[in-house]
Amino acid sequence: MKARAMKILMADDDADDRMLARDALRKSRVINELVCVEDGEQLLAYLRREPPFEDAERPGFILLDLNMPKKDGREALEEIKADPSLRRIPVVVLTTAKAEEDLLRSYDLGAASFITKPVTFEGLVELMQTLGRYWIELVELPET
Protein backbone atom coordinates (compact mmCIF):
# COMPACT_ATOMS: atom_id res chain seq x y z
CA MET A 1 0.00 0.00 0.00
CA LYS A 2 1.08 3.55 -0.65
CA ALA A 3 1.25 6.13 2.13
CA ARG A 4 -0.94 9.19 1.68
CA ALA A 5 0.18 12.73 2.29
CA MET A 6 -1.82 13.94 5.25
CA LYS A 7 -1.19 16.07 8.26
CA ILE A 8 -1.30 14.60 11.73
CA LEU A 9 -2.57 17.08 14.30
CA MET A 10 -1.41 16.57 17.89
CA ALA A 11 -3.05 18.39 20.80
CA ASP A 12 -0.87 18.08 23.90
CA ASP A 13 0.16 20.69 26.48
CA ASP A 14 3.44 18.94 27.32
CA ALA A 15 6.29 20.36 25.18
CA ASP A 16 8.45 17.29 25.88
CA ASP A 17 5.69 14.93 24.70
CA ARG A 18 5.26 16.97 21.50
CA MET A 19 9.03 16.93 20.87
CA LEU A 20 9.25 13.19 21.58
CA ALA A 21 6.31 12.49 19.25
CA ARG A 22 8.00 14.49 16.50
CA ASP A 23 11.28 12.63 17.04
CA ALA A 24 9.50 9.27 17.19
CA LEU A 25 7.70 9.98 13.90
CA ARG A 26 11.01 10.87 12.28
CA LYS A 27 12.73 7.77 13.65
CA SER A 28 9.81 5.54 12.64
CA ARG A 29 10.08 6.96 9.10
CA VAL A 30 6.48 8.15 9.05
CA ILE A 31 6.89 11.00 6.58
CA ASN A 32 3.66 12.79 7.30
CA GLU A 33 3.85 16.23 8.84
CA LEU A 34 3.03 16.54 12.53
CA VAL A 35 1.37 19.81 13.50
CA CYS A 36 1.05 20.54 17.22
CA VAL A 37 -1.25 22.67 19.32
CA GLU A 38 -1.08 23.09 23.09
CA ASP A 39 -4.68 22.92 24.32
CA GLY A 40 -8.28 22.27 23.32
CA GLU A 41 -8.95 25.90 22.43
CA GLN A 42 -6.04 25.94 19.96
CA LEU A 43 -7.17 22.57 18.60
CA LEU A 44 -10.64 23.86 17.78
CA ALA A 45 -9.27 27.14 16.40
CA TYR A 46 -6.98 25.12 14.11
CA LEU A 47 -9.79 22.86 12.92
CA ARG A 48 -12.11 25.82 12.31
CA ARG A 49 -9.33 27.84 10.65
CA GLU A 50 -9.67 30.67 13.14
CA PRO A 51 -6.78 33.07 13.89
CA PRO A 52 -3.89 32.36 13.90
CA PHE A 53 -4.68 29.19 11.91
CA GLU A 54 -6.49 30.68 8.88
CA ASP A 55 -4.30 28.68 6.45
CA ALA A 56 -4.49 25.39 8.35
CA GLU A 57 -4.95 22.20 6.35
CA ARG A 58 -7.47 19.67 7.58
CA PRO A 59 -5.64 16.84 9.35
CA GLY A 60 -6.02 13.19 8.41
CA PHE A 61 -6.37 12.36 12.09
CA ILE A 62 -5.90 13.90 15.52
CA LEU A 63 -3.77 12.69 18.41
CA LEU A 64 -5.50 14.05 21.50
CA ASP A 65 -4.31 14.31 25.08
CA LEU A 66 -7.13 14.40 27.61
CA ASN A 67 -5.48 16.49 30.32
CA MET A 68 -4.82 19.96 28.93
CA PRO A 69 -5.43 23.49 30.22
CA LYS A 70 -8.11 25.93 29.00
CA LYS A 71 -10.24 23.27 27.28
CA ASP A 72 -9.34 19.70 28.04
CA GLY A 73 -9.36 16.84 25.55
CA ARG A 74 -12.75 15.56 26.65
CA GLU A 75 -14.42 18.92 25.99
CA ALA A 76 -12.59 19.30 22.67
CA LEU A 77 -13.55 15.78 21.57
CA GLU A 78 -17.19 16.46 22.41
CA GLU A 79 -17.16 19.67 20.32
CA ILE A 80 -15.39 18.02 17.39
CA LYS A 81 -17.88 15.16 17.24
CA ALA A 82 -20.85 17.54 17.60
CA ASP A 83 -19.69 19.62 14.61
CA PRO A 84 -20.91 18.17 11.28
CA SER A 85 -17.93 19.67 9.43
CA LEU A 86 -15.40 18.04 11.81
CA ARG A 87 -16.97 14.85 13.12
CA ARG A 88 -15.51 12.59 10.43
CA ILE A 89 -11.92 13.37 11.44
CA PRO A 90 -10.67 10.35 13.39
CA VAL A 91 -9.54 11.22 16.92
CA VAL A 92 -7.01 8.97 18.62
CA VAL A 93 -6.85 9.67 22.35
CA LEU A 94 -3.17 9.43 23.35
CA THR A 95 -2.94 10.14 27.04
CA THR A 96 -1.40 9.25 30.37
CA ALA A 97 -4.93 8.97 31.82
CA LYS A 98 -5.63 5.38 32.77
CA ALA A 99 -9.00 5.66 34.47
CA GLU A 100 -11.72 3.36 33.13
CA GLU A 101 -14.03 6.39 33.19
CA ASP A 102 -11.75 8.23 30.73
CA LEU A 103 -11.64 5.22 28.43
CA LEU A 104 -15.42 4.79 28.41
CA ARG A 105 -16.16 8.50 28.07
CA SER A 106 -13.67 8.87 25.18
CA TYR A 107 -15.41 6.13 23.22
CA ASP A 108 -18.85 7.47 24.16
CA LEU A 109 -17.80 10.87 22.78
CA GLY A 110 -16.67 9.31 19.48
CA ALA A 111 -12.95 8.60 19.81
CA ALA A 112 -11.64 6.19 17.18
CA SER A 113 -9.04 4.75 19.58
CA PHE A 114 -7.79 5.14 23.15
CA ILE A 115 -4.07 4.61 23.74
CA THR A 116 -2.06 5.06 26.92
CA LYS A 117 1.18 6.91 26.18
CA PRO A 118 4.18 4.59 26.18
CA VAL A 119 6.66 5.17 28.98
CA THR A 120 9.78 4.75 26.81
CA PHE A 121 10.94 6.48 23.65
CA GLU A 122 11.28 3.08 21.94
CA GLY A 123 7.65 2.37 22.80
CA LEU A 124 6.64 5.72 21.33
CA VAL A 125 8.58 5.00 18.12
CA GLU A 126 6.82 1.65 17.81
CA LEU A 127 3.45 3.31 18.45
CA MET A 128 4.10 5.97 15.78
CA GLN A 129 5.08 3.26 13.28
CA THR A 130 1.87 1.40 14.03
CA LEU A 131 -0.29 4.53 13.87
CA GLY A 132 1.38 5.56 10.62
CA ARG A 133 0.85 2.19 9.02
CA TYR A 134 -2.75 1.93 10.20
CA TRP A 135 -4.10 5.47 9.68
CA ILE A 136 -1.98 6.46 6.68
CA GLU A 137 -1.55 3.24 4.70
CA LEU A 138 -4.46 0.95 5.58
CA VAL A 139 -7.57 2.85 6.64
CA GLU A 140 -9.96 4.32 4.09
CA LEU A 141 -10.69 7.89 5.16
CA PRO A 142 -13.26 10.25 3.68
CA GLU A 143 -11.98 13.00 1.41
CA THR A 144 -11.53 16.33 3.15
Tab-separated table of C-alpha atoms in Angstrom:
chain	number	residue	atom	x	y	z
A	1	MET	CA	0.000	0.000	0.000
A	2	LYS	CA	1.082	3.547	-0.646
A	3	ALA	CA	1.251	6.133	2.131
A	4	ARG	CA	-0.939	9.192	1.685
A	5	ALA	CA	0.176	12.728	2.291
A	6	MET	CA	-1.821	13.944	5.247
A	7	LYS	CA	-1.193	16.074	8.262
A	8	ILE	CA	-1.304	14.600	11.731
A	9	LEU	CA	-2.571	17.076	14.302
A	10	MET	CA	-1.410	16.569	17.889
A	11	ALA	CA	-3.045	18.388	20.796
A	12	ASP	CA	-0.870	18.084	23.899
A	13	ASP	CA	0.158	20.689	26.475
A	14	ASP	CA	3.440	18.936	27.322
A	15	ALA	CA	6.286	20.360	25.184
A	16	ASP	CA	8.445	17.290	25.885
A	17	ASP	CA	5.694	14.934	24.695
A	18	ARG	CA	5.259	16.969	21.501
A	19	MET	CA	9.027	16.927	20.866
A	20	LEU	CA	9.254	13.187	21.577
A	21	ALA	CA	6.312	12.485	19.253
A	22	ARG	CA	7.995	14.490	16.496
A	23	ASP	CA	11.280	12.632	17.043
A	24	ALA	CA	9.501	9.271	17.189
A	25	LEU	CA	7.699	9.982	13.899
A	26	ARG	CA	11.013	10.871	12.279
A	27	LYS	CA	12.734	7.767	13.654
A	28	SER	CA	9.810	5.536	12.635
A	29	ARG	CA	10.079	6.961	9.102
A	30	VAL	CA	6.481	8.148	9.050
A	31	ILE	CA	6.893	11.000	6.579
A	32	ASN	CA	3.655	12.792	7.305
A	33	GLU	CA	3.849	16.229	8.844
A	34	LEU	CA	3.031	16.539	12.526
A	35	VAL	CA	1.372	19.810	13.500
A	36	CYS	CA	1.051	20.536	17.215
A	37	VAL	CA	-1.253	22.669	19.319
A	38	GLU	CA	-1.082	23.087	23.086
A	39	ASP	CA	-4.685	22.919	24.323
A	40	GLY	CA	-8.278	22.267	23.316
A	41	GLU	CA	-8.946	25.901	22.432
A	42	GLN	CA	-6.042	25.945	19.965
A	43	LEU	CA	-7.166	22.574	18.599
A	44	LEU	CA	-10.637	23.865	17.782
A	45	ALA	CA	-9.268	27.142	16.404
A	46	TYR	CA	-6.977	25.117	14.111
A	47	LEU	CA	-9.787	22.863	12.921
A	48	ARG	CA	-12.108	25.818	12.315
A	49	ARG	CA	-9.330	27.843	10.649
A	50	GLU	CA	-9.669	30.669	13.139
A	51	PRO	CA	-6.776	33.074	13.889
A	52	PRO	CA	-3.885	32.365	13.902
A	53	PHE	CA	-4.675	29.191	11.907
A	54	GLU	CA	-6.488	30.680	8.877
A	55	ASP	CA	-4.303	28.685	6.446
A	56	ALA	CA	-4.485	25.391	8.348
A	57	GLU	CA	-4.952	22.204	6.350
A	58	ARG	CA	-7.467	19.674	7.580
A	59	PRO	CA	-5.637	16.838	9.349
A	60	GLY	CA	-6.018	13.194	8.411
A	61	PHE	CA	-6.374	12.356	12.088
A	62	ILE	CA	-5.905	13.901	15.515
A	63	LEU	CA	-3.766	12.685	18.412
A	64	LEU	CA	-5.504	14.050	21.502
A	65	ASP	CA	-4.307	14.312	25.085
A	66	LEU	CA	-7.130	14.399	27.609
A	67	ASN	CA	-5.483	16.490	30.319
A	68	MET	CA	-4.824	19.965	28.929
A	69	PRO	CA	-5.432	23.490	30.222
A	70	LYS	CA	-8.109	25.932	28.995
A	71	LYS	CA	-10.241	23.274	27.276
A	72	ASP	CA	-9.340	19.698	28.037
A	73	GLY	CA	-9.362	16.845	25.547
A	74	ARG	CA	-12.752	15.559	26.653
A	75	GLU	CA	-14.421	18.916	25.993
A	76	ALA	CA	-12.588	19.305	22.672
A	77	LEU	CA	-13.554	15.783	21.569
A	78	GLU	CA	-17.188	16.463	22.407
A	79	GLU	CA	-17.159	19.674	20.325
A	80	ILE	CA	-15.388	18.017	17.390
A	81	LYS	CA	-17.876	15.162	17.235
A	82	ALA	CA	-20.847	17.545	17.601
A	83	ASP	CA	-19.686	19.623	14.609
A	84	PRO	CA	-20.915	18.172	11.279
A	85	SER	CA	-17.927	19.669	9.431
A	86	LEU	CA	-15.396	18.043	11.809
A	87	ARG	CA	-16.971	14.848	13.125
A	88	ARG	CA	-15.506	12.587	10.427
A	89	ILE	CA	-11.916	13.372	11.440
A	90	PRO	CA	-10.674	10.348	13.390
A	91	VAL	CA	-9.540	11.221	16.915
A	92	VAL	CA	-7.012	8.966	18.622
A	93	VAL	CA	-6.851	9.667	22.346
A	94	LEU	CA	-3.175	9.431	23.351
A	95	THR	CA	-2.941	10.136	27.045
A	96	THR	CA	-1.400	9.250	30.374
A	97	ALA	CA	-4.926	8.971	31.819
A	98	LYS	CA	-5.635	5.377	32.765
A	99	ALA	CA	-8.999	5.660	34.471
A	100	GLU	CA	-11.718	3.357	33.129
A	101	GLU	CA	-14.030	6.386	33.186
A	102	ASP	CA	-11.747	8.234	30.729
A	103	LEU	CA	-11.644	5.220	28.425
A	104	LEU	CA	-15.416	4.790	28.405
A	105	ARG	CA	-16.160	8.498	28.068
A	106	SER	CA	-13.675	8.872	25.184
A	107	TYR	CA	-15.411	6.133	23.216
A	108	ASP	CA	-18.851	7.468	24.164
A	109	LEU	CA	-17.804	10.869	22.777
A	110	GLY	CA	-16.672	9.314	19.481
A	111	ALA	CA	-12.952	8.602	19.811
A	112	ALA	CA	-11.645	6.187	17.181
A	113	SER	CA	-9.043	4.747	19.584
A	114	PHE	CA	-7.794	5.138	23.147
A	115	ILE	CA	-4.070	4.611	23.738
A	116	THR	CA	-2.065	5.062	26.923
A	117	LYS	CA	1.182	6.913	26.184
A	118	PRO	CA	4.178	4.586	26.175
A	119	VAL	CA	6.656	5.169	28.984
A	120	THR	CA	9.778	4.749	26.815
A	121	PHE	CA	10.944	6.479	23.647
A	122	GLU	CA	11.279	3.077	21.940
A	123	GLY	CA	7.649	2.374	22.803
A	124	LEU	CA	6.642	5.721	21.328
A	125	VAL	CA	8.582	5.003	18.118
A	126	GLU	CA	6.818	1.648	17.812
A	127	LEU	CA	3.451	3.311	18.449
A	128	MET	CA	4.104	5.969	15.776
A	129	GLN	CA	5.084	3.258	13.279
A	130	THR	CA	1.873	1.396	14.026
A	131	LEU	CA	-0.291	4.533	13.867
A	132	GLY	CA	1.376	5.558	10.623
A	133	ARG	CA	0.851	2.193	9.022
A	134	TYR	CA	-2.753	1.931	10.197
A	135	TRP	CA	-4.103	5.473	9.675
A	136	ILE	CA	-1.975	6.457	6.679
A	137	GLU	CA	-1.552	3.235	4.700
A	138	LEU	CA	-4.464	0.953	5.578
A	139	VAL	CA	-7.574	2.846	6.640
A	140	GLU	CA	-9.959	4.315	4.090
A	141	LEU	CA	-10.692	7.895	5.164
A	142	PRO	CA	-13.263	10.255	3.678
A	143	GLU	CA	-11.980	13.002	1.414
A	144	THR	CA	-11.534	16.326	3.155
